[in-house]
XYZ file of C-alpha atoms in Angstrom:
293
model
C 43.629 -81.080 28.187
C 43.700 -77.428 29.200
C 40.370 -76.206 30.530
C 39.562 -72.553 30.825
C 36.867 -71.432 33.284
C 35.519 -68.133 32.045
C 33.463 -65.276 33.368
C 30.690 -64.072 31.075
C 32.523 -61.037 29.761
C 35.721 -62.917 28.939
C 36.129 -63.057 25.170
C 38.408 -65.130 22.990
C 38.595 -62.916 19.916
C 40.035 -65.215 17.288
C 38.433 -67.443 14.695
C 41.317 -69.927 14.681
C 40.926 -73.563 15.701
C 42.653 -72.736 18.993
C 40.012 -70.174 19.889
C 37.245 -72.579 18.935
C 38.859 -75.259 21.094
C 39.025 -72.927 24.071
C 35.409 -71.975 23.576
C 34.425 -75.634 23.802
C 36.148 -76.078 27.164
C 35.196 -72.724 28.650
C 32.469 -72.587 31.286
C 30.523 -69.314 31.175
C 28.929 -67.867 34.282
C 25.677 -65.975 34.444
C 25.452 -62.413 35.731
C 25.275 -61.818 39.483
C 23.663 -59.051 41.494
C 27.007 -57.290 41.603
C 26.970 -57.078 37.839
C 29.111 -55.227 35.356
C 28.197 -55.728 31.728
C 30.477 -55.500 28.726
C 29.674 -55.268 25.047
C 31.408 -56.991 22.186
C 31.062 -56.450 18.461
C 31.324 -58.713 15.451
C 32.888 -58.027 12.080
C 31.936 -60.099 9.059
C 34.650 -60.866 6.495
C 34.388 -62.758 3.253
C 35.539 -65.944 4.979
C 34.389 -65.794 8.597
C 32.651 -63.821 11.290
C 35.248 -62.470 13.713
C 34.353 -61.707 17.307
C 35.461 -58.257 18.409
C 36.860 -57.520 21.826
C 40.489 -58.521 21.483
C 42.651 -56.812 24.082
C 46.214 -56.016 25.010
C 47.209 -56.183 28.678
C 49.991 -53.700 29.337
C 53.048 -55.051 31.165
C 52.488 -52.712 34.109
C 48.755 -53.479 34.411
C 48.109 -55.544 37.522
C 45.275 -57.708 38.793
C 42.994 -55.909 41.258
C 43.834 -57.288 44.695
C 42.489 -57.114 48.249
C 43.711 -59.272 51.114
C 41.030 -59.739 53.792
C 41.506 -61.336 57.211
C 39.345 -63.385 59.573
C 40.581 -62.994 63.154
C 38.881 -66.112 64.487
C 40.617 -68.576 62.154
C 43.535 -66.361 61.045
C 42.418 -66.970 57.466
C 43.246 -64.745 54.522
C 40.566 -64.342 51.858
C 41.604 -62.838 48.532
C 39.403 -60.649 46.353
C 40.827 -60.463 42.837
C 39.422 -58.635 39.835
C 40.064 -57.385 36.328
C 40.215 -53.571 36.639
C 38.740 -53.166 33.149
C 35.821 -55.626 33.059
C 35.269 -55.687 36.863
C 34.844 -59.474 36.812
C 36.053 -60.800 40.160
C 36.666 -63.913 42.240
C 36.989 -64.658 45.947
C 39.574 -67.190 47.067
C 39.143 -69.004 50.404
C 36.076 -67.106 51.672
C 35.027 -67.721 55.291
C 31.354 -68.254 56.159
C 31.216 -65.672 58.955
C 32.810 -63.033 56.714
C 30.535 -63.327 53.676
C 28.718 -60.036 54.284
C 32.060 -58.257 54.612
C 33.298 -59.850 51.392
C 30.208 -58.700 49.509
C 30.666 -55.154 50.794
C 34.299 -55.202 49.680
C 33.204 -56.384 46.235
C 30.694 -53.594 45.607
C 30.964 -52.475 41.989
C 32.467 -55.791 40.935
C 30.902 -58.808 39.244
C 31.684 -61.812 41.439
C 31.741 -64.904 39.250
C 33.598 -67.580 41.245
C 34.064 -68.530 44.884
C 37.300 -70.527 44.895
C 38.852 -72.736 47.565
C 42.463 -73.876 47.798
C 41.328 -77.013 49.680
C 38.777 -78.294 52.188
C 39.861 -76.372 55.277
C 39.750 -77.856 58.769
C 39.651 -74.618 60.789
C 36.678 -72.802 59.296
C 33.700 -73.371 57.014
C 33.987 -72.019 53.505
C 31.724 -69.131 52.555
C 30.983 -70.393 49.055
C 27.546 -71.798 49.885
C 26.386 -68.527 51.441
C 27.894 -66.518 48.585
C 25.940 -68.618 46.086
C 22.734 -67.881 47.997
C 23.363 -64.139 48.019
C 24.848 -63.747 44.519
C 22.855 -65.594 41.853
C 25.135 -66.987 39.173
C 28.255 -67.242 41.313
C 29.826 -70.691 41.116
C 32.003 -72.583 43.565
C 35.374 -74.046 42.598
C 37.609 -76.631 44.294
C 40.035 -79.373 43.286
C 38.625 -82.526 41.769
C 41.197 -84.427 43.849
C 39.680 -83.048 47.068
C 36.624 -85.287 46.782
C 34.496 -82.267 47.671
C 31.335 -81.054 45.972
C 31.394 -77.831 43.958
C 29.943 -76.372 40.793
C 33.323 -76.669 39.080
C 36.031 -79.221 39.905
C 39.432 -78.139 38.615
C 42.619 -80.017 37.818
C 46.271 -79.053 37.322
C 46.744 -76.882 34.230
C 43.221 -75.463 34.280
C 42.812 -71.699 34.251
C 40.275 -69.680 36.217
C 39.482 -66.655 34.053
C 37.832 -63.468 35.296
C 37.528 -60.813 32.630
C 40.892 -60.639 30.865
C 42.865 -61.984 33.812
C 43.344 -65.499 35.118
C 44.872 -67.831 37.677
C 46.572 -71.053 36.646
C 45.855 -74.130 38.747
C 48.771 -76.079 40.210
C 48.339 -79.223 42.294
C 50.213 -78.882 45.581
C 49.018 -81.787 47.773
C 50.617 -82.745 51.052
C 48.699 -80.743 53.648
C 45.646 -82.510 52.218
C 45.385 -84.706 49.164
C 43.388 -82.034 47.328
C 45.412 -78.860 47.913
C 45.846 -76.401 45.055
C 47.902 -73.269 44.533
C 46.830 -70.545 42.112
C 49.436 -68.658 40.081
C 48.643 -65.205 38.666
C 48.720 -65.004 34.868
C 51.840 -62.793 35.037
C 53.482 -64.900 37.792
C 53.556 -61.812 40.021
C 52.006 -63.756 42.902
C 50.838 -67.193 43.947
C 48.064 -68.100 46.389
C 49.511 -71.084 48.222
C 46.677 -72.068 50.541
C 48.074 -74.109 53.447
C 50.813 -75.740 51.378
C 53.409 -72.998 51.846
C 52.983 -70.520 54.681
C 55.209 -67.584 55.589
C 58.199 -69.235 57.265
C 56.303 -72.471 57.596
C 53.845 -74.871 55.955
C 50.601 -76.638 56.660
C 50.512 -79.693 58.896
C 50.568 -83.096 57.219
C 49.010 -85.420 59.792
C 45.351 -85.554 58.656
C 43.057 -85.412 55.580
C 45.349 -87.565 53.469
C 48.349 -85.418 54.341
C 51.895 -86.535 53.603
C 55.147 -84.800 54.472
C 56.913 -86.447 51.550
C 54.208 -85.278 49.153
C 54.197 -81.727 50.500
C 57.974 -81.499 50.103
C 57.678 -82.548 46.469
C 54.800 -80.136 45.854
C 56.704 -77.152 47.201
C 59.936 -77.947 45.385
C 58.419 -78.852 42.020
C 55.392 -76.546 41.830
C 56.250 -73.485 43.952
C 60.014 -73.151 44.233
C 60.209 -73.350 40.445
C 58.408 -69.988 40.188
C 60.496 -66.795 39.858
C 62.173 -65.742 43.102
C 60.312 -62.413 43.074
C 56.887 -64.068 42.867
C 54.971 -62.951 45.956
C 53.600 -65.669 48.238
C 50.138 -65.108 49.702
C 49.110 -67.944 52.052
C 45.695 -68.897 53.405
C 46.789 -68.266 57.004
C 49.235 -66.384 59.143
C 49.302 -66.245 62.924
C 51.870 -63.475 63.452
C 50.436 -60.558 61.490
C 52.518 -61.146 58.376
C 50.825 -60.621 55.023
C 53.146 -61.952 52.328
C 56.547 -63.339 51.492
C 58.308 -64.275 48.250
C 59.436 -67.500 46.652
C 63.070 -66.442 46.993
C 62.714 -65.634 50.678
C 61.005 -68.935 51.456
C 63.598 -70.929 49.523
C 66.353 -69.249 51.510
C 64.942 -68.962 55.015
C 61.842 -71.116 55.571
C 62.827 -73.134 58.669
C 61.036 -76.243 57.420
C 61.435 -76.089 53.649
C 64.227 -73.606 52.972
C 67.971 -73.348 53.269
C 68.588 -76.596 51.419
C 66.594 -78.795 53.803
C 66.459 -82.370 52.499
C 63.285 -84.414 52.204
C 64.334 -86.602 55.132
C 65.028 -83.562 57.308
C 61.617 -82.134 56.466
C 59.835 -85.418 57.197
C 61.521 -85.590 60.597
C 60.534 -81.988 61.399
C 56.906 -82.655 60.547
C 56.817 -85.920 62.503
C 57.847 -84.130 65.680
C 55.514 -81.106 65.658
C 53.072 -82.674 68.155
C 50.254 -80.366 67.098
C 46.889 -80.243 68.853
C 43.783 -81.666 67.221
C 42.085 -78.850 65.223
C 39.135 -77.509 67.200
C 36.721 -77.227 64.275
C 37.828 -80.139 62.129
C 34.856 -82.386 62.920
C 32.422 -79.683 61.805
C 34.447 -77.827 59.190
C 35.711 -80.679 57.032
C 32.317 -82.381 56.451
C 30.743 -79.000 55.651
C 33.584 -78.029 53.338
C 33.297 -81.313 51.466
C 29.747 -80.142 50.719
C 30.952 -76.708 49.549
C 29.969 -75.145 52.871
C 26.409 -76.516 52.960
C 25.340 -77.049 56.599
C 24.548 -80.523 57.872
C 20.788 -81.064 57.437
C 20.564 -83.840 60.016
């Protein structure tokens, strides 16, 4: 069943059974300190009360977008918002960058702190964001086994104002990895599943090279070639790629590489043990809550 996670000012303005069904599965957030209120109206007809606030999103209207970077972990955090309602979300926030993220979000209504997976190289900032922004809720994959206010599954939509991200399961780096596709397919946030000219490692946290290969080819490479790819990390100063470019030139997953070729590549990377994994993963499974022991 499709679930739609909604910010408070998101409105489904239809009295049909579909709209009622969406309302039942929507999860409304309360206002935060960085609040932006909207007003809706109702019109009574002879048969039903219709909720006002229906909207048309013009084809050239884009999602508000900021790409933020943490030098210590080479992590990209994404601030996304609806330019009209100002409802906003943060994707893959880092604990030591929470104050920066809040400054960047001034004038916006942050409703969700979203993670692509339980990272091994930094602690998520969602716990600290929840402390500083009353009403903000944390989001992560149900398959991750992590704690969060909202556990999402493939096909769910994360709605902020009139805009949304669709949830796609892309396991392989970890068993709970997700990618988030913009409602207009203009971009996809790929987490550690697909990096620029690379991919996440597959040798811990339930990782599987075979599974990652399938995830990329069935869930990401099926997007339009001009869909922009925004990963959770980059170590060479690159900011984005595209689905078409990665299909053609990614040295691990592009150029017609077979599954067996990819599995062999990943088996011979000989990567070092992540420095922060023993601290970061347990904390991230608790939504960033520090160990109380």
